[in-house]
Amino acid sequence: MSRSILTMSGHSPSPAPVPMIDLVEQYETIRDEIHEAVNRVFATQRFVLGDEVADFEEEAAPYCDARYAIGCASGSDALLLSLMALEIGPGDEVITSPYTFFATASSITRCGATPVFVDIDPATYNLDPAAVEAAITPQTRAIMPVHLFGQCADMQPLWRLSVRHSLAIVEDAAQAIGATYSGRKAGVLGTVGCFSFFPTKNLGGAGDGGMITSDDADLARRLRRLRVHGDAGRYQHREVGINSRLDALQAAVLRVKLRHLPDWTRQRQENAARYVHLVDAHGLSDYLETPGCAPENEHVYNQYVVRVRDGQRDSLIEGLRAQEIGCAIYYPQPLHLQECFASLDYCEGDLPEAERAAAETVALPIYSELGEARQESVVRAMAEALGVSRNLRARSISLPDPEKRAA
Ligand SMILES: *Cc1c(COP(=O)(O)O)cnc(C)c1O
């Protein structure tokens, strides 16, 4: 028995390499549709806004269950334009998460307001509503929840706070297109919703792009004005806006990809379910915490982020890299500890759950086309890196019926 364990371990082949994301594979499935759309734009030579962008907005709004969708140049600008439209500026505070992509917080400082970081819920990595409540001051004007990794923040308590304290809610839904909370879509869970079409997002363009959703007609009109320098038409500037338009080429590509988004999202969800099964089957459940999904949420898995127990995150990453398995840390340094926010006076230890998440988590490949064989490679590589493989083989060898093994 012990001899056969050694033999089997000694011959374990390295799993095949798996990239963190492979955009080429997806592109190849829609190549003709994309080229047709791009050619259509070139034929008209109308590259900025125009019918292509208007048509995309008309198709994207219902996808998000929103009355209005306004295209813009990036997700970062979507956040900035939203705060501008809500007239948030110097002296105002916006409460947000420290555990997110940088643009969430920089949009607040770019309009002159002050980001107030509060801690996250360790199960979902999203804003902790109790911490939000505790941070409200007379200067607070808005809450900016981030639907991190593709799962909506816990909105019900945030709605109550927004009503009680007259606060706007600006959703950073950059990672969450199509996600739902209690059956309602990300992007219409607050005053405005902000999306990114950065190529690695679930709906990714051929470059930068963004969008704002809202059910408020006045706000939508204002956002359309702010994205073109505040021009109300015929060069009449009632307020100062910015140049943040969506390109027609981006809109044309996004219109094609939007048609496939439900299928791609379903594949991501299937991949996520398969990881749970594989992690368990490979005996890794004691080492890794797979992503929690709150019962009221439908998660769209822009990222699949696991928590690694017992301080083994960095050695796991090293082991995965050695086996050419893609992985990434989202995010290694919480925003309250970034040098550029030093003047806000946060210290290490102030927001312990965000800091712990930054130290303990790793994102695994989850792209739609990933599929079972590559996921098996990822999980086998993790077992190898964590030193679990040997024990598991010992267990699986002891399972078969001795009679059959002899035969
Ligand atoms: C991607 C992202 C953004 C910024 O979007 P860009 O289009 O890259 O400007 C903002 N917030 C979050 C949470 C993101 O993931």
CSV table of C-alpha atoms and ligand atoms in Angstrom, one decimal:
chain,number,residue,atom,x,y,z
A,1,MET,CA,0.0,0.0,0.0
A,2,SER,CA,2.6,2.6,1.0
A,3,ARG,CA,4.7,1.6,-1.9
A,4,SER,CA,2.0,2.2,-4.4
A,5,ILE,CA,1.4,5.7,-2.9
A,6,LEU,CA,5.0,6.7,-3.5
A,7,THR,CA,4.9,5.3,-7.1
A,8,MET,CA,1.8,7.3,-8.0
A,9,SER,CA,3.0,10.6,-6.4
A,10,GLY,CA,6.3,10.2,-8.1
A,11,HIS,CA,4.6,10.1,-11.5
A,12,SER,CA,2.2,13.0,-11.2
A,13,PRO,CA,2.3,14.9,-14.5
A,14,SER,CA,2.3,18.7,-14.3
A,15,PRO,CA,-1.1,20.1,-15.2
A,16,ALA,CA,-1.4,22.0,-18.6
A,17,PRO,CA,-0.8,25.7,-18.4
A,18,VAL,CA,-4.0,27.9,-18.0
A,19,PRO,CA,-4.1,31.6,-18.6
A,20,MET,CA,-5.8,34.0,-16.2
A,21,ILE,CA,-8.0,35.2,-19.1
A,22,ASP,CA,-8.0,34.5,-22.8
A,23,LEU,CA,-9.8,37.1,-24.9
A,24,VAL,CA,-8.7,35.6,-28.2
A,25,GLU,CA,-10.8,32.4,-27.7
A,26,GLN,CA,-13.9,34.4,-27.2
A,27,TYR,CA,-13.2,36.7,-30.1
A,28,GLU,CA,-12.7,33.8,-32.5
A,29,THR,CA,-16.3,32.7,-31.8
A,30,ILE,CA,-17.7,36.1,-32.9
A,31,ARG,CA,-15.1,37.2,-35.4
A,32,ASP,CA,-17.4,37.6,-38.4
A,33,GLU,CA,-20.1,39.5,-36.4
A,34,ILE,CA,-17.4,41.9,-35.0
A,35,HIS,CA,-15.9,42.6,-38.4
A,36,GLU,CA,-19.3,43.3,-39.9
A,37,ALA,CA,-20.1,45.8,-37.1
A,38,VAL,CA,-16.7,47.5,-37.4
A,39,ASN,CA,-17.0,47.7,-41.2
A,40,ARG,CA,-20.4,49.3,-40.8
A,41,VAL,CA,-18.9,52.1,-38.7
A,42,PHE,CA,-16.0,52.7,-41.1
A,43,ALA,CA,-18.5,52.9,-44.0
A,44,THR,CA,-20.3,55.8,-42.3
A,45,GLN,CA,-17.1,57.4,-40.9
A,46,ARG,CA,-19.1,58.6,-37.9
A,47,PHE,CA,-16.8,57.7,-35.0
A,48,VAL,CA,-18.1,59.6,-32.0
A,49,LEU,CA,-21.6,59.1,-30.5
A,50,GLY,CA,-24.2,59.1,-33.3
A,51,ASP,CA,-26.7,56.3,-34.2
A,52,GLU,CA,-24.4,53.5,-33.2
A,53,VAL,CA,-24.1,54.7,-29.7
A,54,ALA,CA,-27.8,55.6,-29.4
A,55,ASP,CA,-28.7,52.1,-30.6
A,56,PHE,CA,-26.3,50.6,-28.1
A,57,GLU,CA,-27.8,52.7,-25.3
A,58,GLU,CA,-31.3,51.6,-26.3
A,59,GLU,CA,-30.2,47.9,-26.1
A,60,ALA,CA,-28.1,48.2,-23.0
A,61,ALA,CA,-30.8,50.0,-20.9
A,62,PRO,CA,-33.3,47.2,-21.0
A,63,TYR,CA,-30.5,44.7,-20.3
A,64,CYS,CA,-30.0,46.5,-17.0
A,65,ASP,CA,-33.8,47.1,-16.5
A,66,ALA,CA,-33.0,50.8,-16.6
A,67,ARG,CA,-35.1,53.6,-18.3
A,68,TYR,CA,-31.9,55.4,-19.5
A,69,ALA,CA,-28.4,54.4,-20.4
A,70,ILE,CA,-25.7,57.0,-21.2
A,71,GLY,CA,-22.5,55.8,-22.9
A,72,CYS,CA,-19.2,57.5,-21.9
A,73,ALA,CA,-15.5,57.0,-22.3
A,74,SER,CA,-14.8,54.7,-19.4
A,75,GLY,CA,-16.1,53.3,-16.1
A,76,SER,CA,-13.9,55.8,-14.3
A,77,ASP,CA,-15.7,58.6,-16.1
A,78,ALA,CA,-19.1,57.1,-15.5
A,79,LEU,CA,-18.4,57.5,-11.7
A,80,LEU,CA,-17.0,61.0,-12.1
A,81,LEU,CA,-19.9,62.1,-14.3
A,82,SER,CA,-22.4,60.7,-11.9
A,83,LEU,CA,-20.9,62.6,-9.0
A,84,MET,CA,-20.8,65.8,-11.1
A,85,ALA,CA,-24.5,65.4,-12.1
A,86,LEU,CA,-25.3,65.0,-8.4
A,87,GLU,CA,-23.4,68.2,-7.7
A,88,ILE,CA,-21.0,66.5,-5.2
A,89,GLY,CA,-17.9,68.6,-4.7
A,90,PRO,CA,-15.6,70.2,-2.1
A,91,GLY,CA,-16.7,69.8,1.5
A,92,ASP,CA,-18.8,66.7,0.7
A,93,GLU,CA,-18.1,63.2,1.9
A,94,VAL,CA,-18.9,60.0,-0.1
A,95,ILE,CA,-18.8,56.7,1.8
A,96,THR,CA,-17.2,53.9,-0.1
A,97,SER,CA,-15.2,50.7,0.1
A,98,PRO,CA,-11.4,50.5,0.5
A,99,TYR,CA,-11.4,47.1,-1.2
A,100,THR,CA,-12.0,47.9,-4.8
A,101,PHE,CA,-10.3,49.1,-8.0
A,102,PHE,CA,-8.7,52.5,-7.5
A,103,ALA,CA,-11.1,54.4,-9.8
A,104,THR,CA,-13.9,54.0,-7.3
A,105,ALA,CA,-12.2,56.4,-4.8
A,106,SER,CA,-10.4,58.6,-7.3
A,107,SER,CA,-13.7,59.6,-8.9
A,108,ILE,CA,-14.6,61.1,-5.5
A,109,THR,CA,-11.4,63.1,-5.1
A,110,ARG,CA,-11.4,64.1,-8.8
A,111,CYS,CA,-14.7,66.1,-8.2
A,112,GLY,CA,-13.2,67.6,-5.0
A,113,ALA,CA,-15.1,65.6,-2.5
A,114,THR,CA,-13.6,63.4,0.3
A,115,PRO,CA,-13.8,59.6,0.2
A,116,VAL,CA,-14.7,58.0,3.5
A,117,PHE,CA,-13.6,54.4,3.6
A,118,VAL,CA,-15.4,51.9,5.7
A,119,ASP,CA,-14.8,48.2,6.3
A,120,ILE,CA,-16.3,45.3,4.3
A,121,ASP,CA,-18.2,42.2,5.0
A,122,PRO,CA,-15.6,39.4,4.9
A,123,ALA,CA,-18.1,36.9,3.3
A,124,THR,CA,-18.9,39.0,0.2
A,125,TYR,CA,-16.1,41.6,0.3
A,126,ASN,CA,-18.8,44.3,-0.2
A,127,LEU,CA,-19.5,47.3,2.0
A,128,ASP,CA,-20.6,46.5,5.5
A,129,PRO,CA,-23.9,48.5,5.9
A,130,ALA,CA,-23.4,48.8,9.7
A,131,ALA,CA,-20.0,50.4,9.0
A,132,VAL,CA,-21.6,52.8,6.5
A,133,GLU,CA,-24.2,53.9,9.0
A,134,ALA,CA,-21.5,54.6,11.6
A,135,ALA,CA,-19.6,56.8,9.2
A,136,ILE,CA,-22.5,59.1,8.3
A,137,THR,CA,-21.8,62.8,9.2
A,138,PRO,CA,-23.6,66.0,8.3
A,139,GLN,CA,-21.2,66.3,5.3
A,140,THR,CA,-22.1,62.9,3.8
A,141,ARG,CA,-23.8,63.3,0.5
A,142,ALA,CA,-23.6,59.9,-1.1
A,143,ILE,CA,-22.9,56.2,-0.6
A,144,MET,CA,-20.9,54.5,-3.4
A,145,PRO,CA,-21.3,50.7,-3.0
A,146,VAL,CA,-19.2,48.5,-5.2
A,147,HIS,CA,-20.7,45.3,-6.5
A,148,LEU,CA,-17.3,43.6,-6.2
A,149,PHE,CA,-16.3,40.7,-8.4
A,150,GLY,CA,-19.8,40.5,-9.8
A,151,GLN,CA,-22.0,40.3,-6.7
A,152,CYS,CA,-24.3,43.1,-5.6
A,153,ALA,CA,-23.7,44.8,-2.3
A,154,ASP,CA,-26.3,44.4,0.4
A,155,MET,CA,-28.6,47.2,-0.8
A,156,GLN,CA,-31.6,47.0,1.5
A,157,PRO,CA,-29.9,48.6,4.5
A,158,LEU,CA,-28.2,51.1,2.3
A,159,TRP,CA,-31.6,52.2,0.9
A,160,ARG,CA,-32.9,52.8,4.4
A,161,LEU,CA,-29.9,54.9,5.2
A,162,SER,CA,-30.2,56.9,2.0
A,163,VAL,CA,-33.8,57.7,2.7
A,164,ARG,CA,-33.2,58.6,6.3
A,165,HIS,CA,-30.2,60.8,5.6
A,166,SER,CA,-31.1,62.1,2.1
A,167,LEU,CA,-28.1,60.5,0.5
A,168,ALA,CA,-27.6,59.6,-3.2
A,169,ILE,CA,-26.5,56.1,-4.0
A,170,VAL,CA,-23.9,55.8,-6.8
A,171,GLU,CA,-23.4,52.1,-7.7
A,172,ASP,CA,-20.0,51.1,-8.9
A,173,ALA,CA,-21.3,48.2,-11.1
A,174,ALA,CA,-18.2,48.0,-13.2
A,175,GLN,CA,-17.8,44.4,-12.5
A,176,ALA,CA,-21.5,43.5,-12.2
A,177,ILE,CA,-23.4,43.9,-15.4
A,178,GLY,CA,-26.4,41.6,-15.3
A,179,ALA,CA,-26.0,40.8,-11.6
A,180,THR,CA,-29.2,40.9,-9.5
A,181,TYR,CA,-30.2,41.7,-5.9
A,182,SER,CA,-33.6,40.4,-4.9
A,183,GLY,CA,-34.4,40.1,-8.5
A,184,ARG,CA,-33.5,43.6,-9.4
A,185,LYS,CA,-30.6,44.4,-11.7
A,186,ALA,CA,-27.3,46.1,-10.8
A,187,GLY,CA,-27.4,49.7,-12.1
A,188,VAL,CA,-30.9,50.4,-10.9
A,189,LEU,CA,-30.4,49.7,-7.3
A,190,GLY,CA,-29.5,53.3,-6.5
A,191,THR,CA,-29.7,56.8,-7.9
A,192,VAL,CA,-27.3,56.0,-10.8
A,193,GLY,CA,-25.3,52.9,-11.9
A,194,CYS,CA,-21.8,53.0,-13.4
A,195,PHE,CA,-20.5,50.4,-15.7
A,196,SER,CA,-17.1,49.8,-17.4
A,197,PHE,CA,-16.4,48.1,-20.8
A,198,PHE,CA,-12.7,47.7,-20.1
A,199,PRO,CA,-11.8,44.6,-22.2
A,200,THR,CA,-11.6,42.2,-19.2
A,201,LYS,CA,-15.1,43.1,-17.8
A,202,ASN,CA,-17.9,40.7,-18.5
A,203,LEU,CA,-19.0,43.0,-21.3
A,204,GLY,CA,-15.7,44.2,-22.7
A,205,GLY,CA,-15.1,46.6,-25.7
A,206,ALA,CA,-12.2,46.9,-28.0
A,207,GLY,CA,-10.7,49.5,-25.8
A,208,ASP,CA,-12.0,51.8,-23.1
A,209,GLY,CA,-15.7,52.5,-22.6
A,210,GLY,CA,-18.3,53.1,-19.9
A,211,MET,CA,-22.0,53.7,-19.2
A,212,ILE,CA,-24.3,55.2,-16.7
A,213,THR,CA,-27.8,53.9,-16.0
A,214,SER,CA,-30.6,55.7,-14.3
A,215,ASP,CA,-34.4,55.8,-14.1
A,216,ASP,CA,-34.3,59.6,-13.5
A,217,ALA,CA,-35.1,61.6,-16.6
A,218,ASP,CA,-33.6,64.9,-15.4
A,219,LEU,CA,-30.4,63.2,-14.2
A,220,ALA,CA,-30.1,61.3,-17.6
A,221,ARG,CA,-30.5,64.6,-19.5
A,222,ARG,CA,-27.8,66.2,-17.4
A,223,LEU,CA,-25.4,63.3,-17.8
A,224,ARG,CA,-25.8,63.5,-21.6
A,225,ARG,CA,-24.9,67.2,-21.4
A,226,LEU,CA,-21.9,66.7,-19.0
A,227,ARG,CA,-20.3,64.1,-21.3
A,228,VAL,CA,-20.1,66.8,-24.0
A,229,HIS,CA,-18.5,69.6,-22.0
A,230,GLY,CA,-21.9,70.6,-20.6
A,231,ASP,CA,-23.1,71.7,-24.0
A,232,ALA,CA,-26.9,72.1,-23.9
A,233,GLY,CA,-26.9,72.3,-27.7
A,234,ARG,CA,-25.7,74.9,-30.2
A,235,TYR,CA,-22.6,75.6,-28.1
A,236,GLN,CA,-24.6,76.8,-25.1
A,237,HIS,CA,-22.8,75.8,-22.0
A,238,ARG,CA,-24.9,76.1,-18.9
A,239,GLU,CA,-22.3,74.2,-16.8
A,240,VAL,CA,-18.8,72.9,-17.3
A,241,GLY,CA,-18.6,69.3,-18.3
A,242,ILE,CA,-15.9,67.0,-19.6
A,243,ASN,CA,-15.1,65.2,-22.9
A,244,SER,CA,-16.3,61.7,-22.2
A,245,ARG,CA,-18.0,60.2,-25.1
A,246,LEU,CA,-18.4,56.6,-26.2
A,247,ASP,CA,-16.9,55.9,-29.6
A,248,ALA,CA,-19.2,54.4,-32.3
A,249,LEU,CA,-16.6,51.6,-32.9
A,250,GLN,CA,-16.9,50.6,-29.2
A,251,ALA,CA,-20.7,50.8,-29.4
A,252,ALA,CA,-20.8,48.6,-32.5
A,253,VAL,CA,-18.5,46.0,-30.9
A,254,LEU,CA,-20.5,46.2,-27.6
A,255,ARG,CA,-23.8,45.7,-29.5
A,256,VAL,CA,-22.5,42.4,-30.9
A,257,LYS,CA,-21.2,41.3,-27.5
A,258,LEU,CA,-24.3,42.3,-25.6
A,259,ARG,CA,-26.2,39.7,-27.6
A,260,HIS,CA,-23.9,37.0,-26.3
A,261,LEU,CA,-23.6,38.3,-22.7
A,262,PRO,CA,-26.4,36.1,-21.2
A,263,ASP,CA,-24.6,32.9,-22.5
A,264,TRP,CA,-21.2,34.1,-21.4
A,265,THR,CA,-22.6,34.9,-17.9
A,266,ARG,CA,-24.2,31.5,-17.6
A,267,GLN,CA,-20.8,29.9,-18.5
A,268,ARG,CA,-19.1,31.9,-15.8
A,269,GLN,CA,-21.7,30.8,-13.3
A,270,GLU,CA,-21.2,27.1,-14.4
A,271,ASN,CA,-17.5,27.5,-14.0
A,272,ALA,CA,-18.0,28.9,-10.5
A,273,ALA,CA,-20.2,26.0,-9.5
A,274,ARG,CA,-17.7,23.6,-11.0
A,275,TYR,CA,-14.8,25.1,-8.9
A,276,VAL,CA,-16.8,24.5,-5.7
A,277,HIS,CA,-17.2,20.8,-6.7
A,278,LEU,CA,-13.5,20.5,-7.7
A,279,VAL,CA,-12.1,22.1,-4.6
A,280,ASP,CA,-14.1,19.7,-2.5
A,281,ALA,CA,-13.2,16.7,-4.7
A,282,HIS,CA,-9.5,17.5,-4.4
A,283,GLY,CA,-9.6,17.8,-0.7
A,284,LEU,CA,-9.0,21.5,-0.7
A,285,SER,CA,-12.0,22.7,1.3
A,286,ASP,CA,-10.0,23.0,4.5
A,287,TYR,CA,-7.5,25.2,2.7
A,288,LEU,CA,-9.6,27.5,0.6
A,289,GLU,CA,-12.8,29.4,1.0
A,290,THR,CA,-14.7,29.6,-2.3
A,291,PRO,CA,-16.7,32.8,-2.9
A,292,GLY,CA,-19.9,33.3,-0.8
A,293,CYS,CA,-23.0,34.3,-2.6
A,294,ALA,CA,-25.8,35.9,-0.5
A,295,PRO,CA,-29.1,34.2,-1.1
A,296,GLU,CA,-30.8,37.3,-2.5
A,297,ASN,CA,-28.0,37.7,-5.1
A,298,GLU,CA,-27.3,36.4,-8.6
A,299,HIS,CA,-23.5,36.6,-8.9
A,300,VAL,CA,-22.0,37.1,-12.4
A,301,TYR,CA,-18.4,36.3,-11.5
A,302,ASN,CA,-16.3,38.9,-13.2
A,303,GLN,CA,-13.6,37.5,-10.9
A,304,TYR,CA,-13.5,34.3,-8.9
A,305,VAL,CA,-11.7,35.1,-5.7
A,306,VAL,CA,-10.9,32.5,-3.1
A,307,ARG,CA,-9.6,33.1,0.4
A,308,VAL,CA,-6.6,31.0,1.4
A,309,ARG,CA,-6.3,29.9,5.0
A,310,ASP,CA,-3.3,29.8,7.3
A,311,GLY,CA,-1.2,32.4,5.7
A,312,GLN,CA,-0.6,30.2,2.6
A,313,ARG,CA,-1.8,32.7,0.0
A,314,ASP,CA,1.6,33.8,-1.3
A,315,SER,CA,3.1,30.3,-1.4
A,316,LEU,CA,0.0,29.1,-3.3
A,317,ILE,CA,0.5,31.9,-5.8
A,318,GLU,CA,4.2,31.0,-6.2
A,319,GLY,CA,3.2,27.3,-6.7
A,320,LEU,CA,0.6,28.3,-9.3
A,321,ARG,CA,3.0,30.5,-11.2
A,322,ALA,CA,5.6,27.7,-11.2
A,323,GLN,CA,3.0,25.5,-12.9
A,324,GLU,CA,2.0,28.2,-15.4
A,325,ILE,CA,-1.5,28.6,-13.9
A,326,GLY,CA,-2.8,32.2,-14.2
A,327,CYS,CA,-3.9,33.9,-11.0
A,328,ALA,CA,-4.0,37.5,-9.7
A,329,ILE,CA,-4.4,39.5,-6.5
A,330,TYR,CA,-7.5,41.8,-6.5
A,331,TYR,CA,-6.4,43.9,-4.6
A,332,PRO,CA,-3.1,43.7,-2.9
A,333,GLN,CA,-3.2,47.1,-1.2
A,334,PRO,CA,-6.5,48.5,0.2
A,335,LEU,CA,-7.2,52.1,-0.9
A,336,HIS,CA,-7.2,53.6,2.6
A,337,LEU,CA,-3.5,52.7,2.8
A,338,GLN,CA,-2.5,54.0,-0.7
A,339,GLU,CA,0.2,56.7,-0.6
A,340,CYS,CA,-2.0,59.2,-2.5
A,341,PHE,CA,-4.6,59.1,0.2
A,342,ALA,CA,-2.1,59.6,3.1
A,343,SER,CA,-3.6,63.0,3.8
A,344,LEU,CA,-6.9,61.2,4.8
A,345,ASP,CA,-5.0,59.9,7.8
A,346,TYR,CA,-5.9,56.2,7.8
A,347,CYS,CA,-3.6,53.7,9.5
A,348,GLU,CA,-2.9,50.1,9.1
A,349,GLY,CA,-5.4,48.2,11.3
A,350,ASP,CA,-8.2,50.8,10.7
A,351,LEU,CA,-10.2,48.6,8.4
A,352,PRO,CA,-9.1,45.1,9.3
A,353,GLU,CA,-11.4,43.0,7.1
A,354,ALA,CA,-10.3,44.9,4.0
A,355,GLU,CA,-6.7,44.5,5.0
A,356,ARG,CA,-7.2,40.8,5.7
A,357,ALA,CA,-8.9,40.3,2.3
A,358,ALA,CA,-6.0,42.0,0.6
A,359,ALA,CA,-3.6,39.6,2.3
A,360,GLU,CA,-5.5,36.4,2.0
A,361,THR,CA,-7.3,36.2,-1.3
A,362,VAL,CA,-6.3,35.2,-4.9
A,363,ALA,CA,-8.3,35.3,-8.1
A,364,LEU,CA,-8.4,32.2,-10.3
A,365,PRO,CA,-9.3,32.0,-14.0
A,366,ILE,CA,-13.1,32.2,-14.5
A,367,TYR,CA,-13.5,33.4,-18.2
A,368,SER,CA,-16.5,32.0,-20.0
A,369,GLU,CA,-14.6,29.6,-22.3
A,370,LEU,CA,-12.5,28.2,-19.4
A,371,GLY,CA,-14.2,24.8,-19.3
A,372,GLU,CA,-13.9,21.7,-17.2
A,373,ALA,CA,-10.4,20.4,-18.3
A,374,ARG,CA,-8.6,23.7,-17.6
A,375,GLN,CA,-10.4,24.0,-14.3
A,376,GLU,CA,-9.3,20.6,-13.3
A,377,SER,CA,-5.7,21.7,-14.1
A,378,VAL,CA,-6.1,24.8,-11.9
A,379,VAL,CA,-7.4,22.8,-9.0
A,380,ARG,CA,-4.8,20.1,-9.4
A,381,ALA,CA,-2.1,22.7,-9.5
A,382,MET,CA,-3.5,24.2,-6.3
A,383,ALA,CA,-3.5,20.8,-4.6
A,384,GLU,CA,0.1,20.4,-5.7
A,385,ALA,CA,1.1,23.9,-4.5
A,386,LEU,CA,-0.5,23.4,-1.1
A,387,GLY,CA,1.0,19.9,-0.7
A,388,VAL,CA,-2.4,18.2,-0.6
A,389,SER,CA,-2.0,15.9,-3.6
A,390,ARG,CA,0.0,13.2,-1.8
A,391,ASN,CA,-2.6,12.7,1.0
A,392,LEU,CA,-5.5,12.7,-1.5
A,393,ARG,CA,-3.9,10.0,-3.6
A,394,ALA,CA,-3.4,8.0,-0.5
A,395,ARG,CA,-7.1,8.4,0.2
A,396,SER,CA,-8.2,7.6,-3.3
A,397,ILE,CA,-6.0,4.5,-3.5
A,398,SER,CA,-7.5,3.1,-0.4
A,399,LEU,CA,-11.0,3.4,-1.9
A,400,PRO,CA,-11.3,0.7,-4.6
A,401,ASP,CA,-12.5,-2.7,-3.7
A,402,PRO,CA,-9.5,-5.0,-3.3
A,403,GLU,CA,-11.0,-7.7,-5.4
A,404,LYS,CA,-11.4,-5.4,-8.4
A,405,ARG,CA,-7.9,-4.0,-7.9
A,406,ALA,CA,-6.4,-7.5,-8.0
A,407,ALA,CA,-8.3,-8.2,-11.3
B,1,LIG,C1,-12.9,48.5,-14.0
B,1,LIG,C2,-13.4,49.2,-12.8
B,1,LIG,C3,-13.6,50.6,-12.8
B,1,LIG,C4,-13.1,51.5,-13.8
B,1,LIG,O1,-13.5,51.3,-15.1
B,1,LIG,P1,-12.5,51.8,-16.3
B,1,LIG,O2,-13.5,51.5,-17.5
B,1,LIG,O3,-11.3,51.0,-16.4
B,1,LIG,O4,-12.3,53.2,-16.1
B,1,LIG,C5,-14.2,51.2,-11.6
B,1,LIG,N1,-14.5,50.4,-10.6
B,1,LIG,C6,-14.4,49.1,-10.6
B,1,LIG,C7,-14.8,48.3,-9.4
B,1,LIG,C8,-13.8,48.4,-11.7
B,1,LIG,O5,-13.6,47.1,-11.6
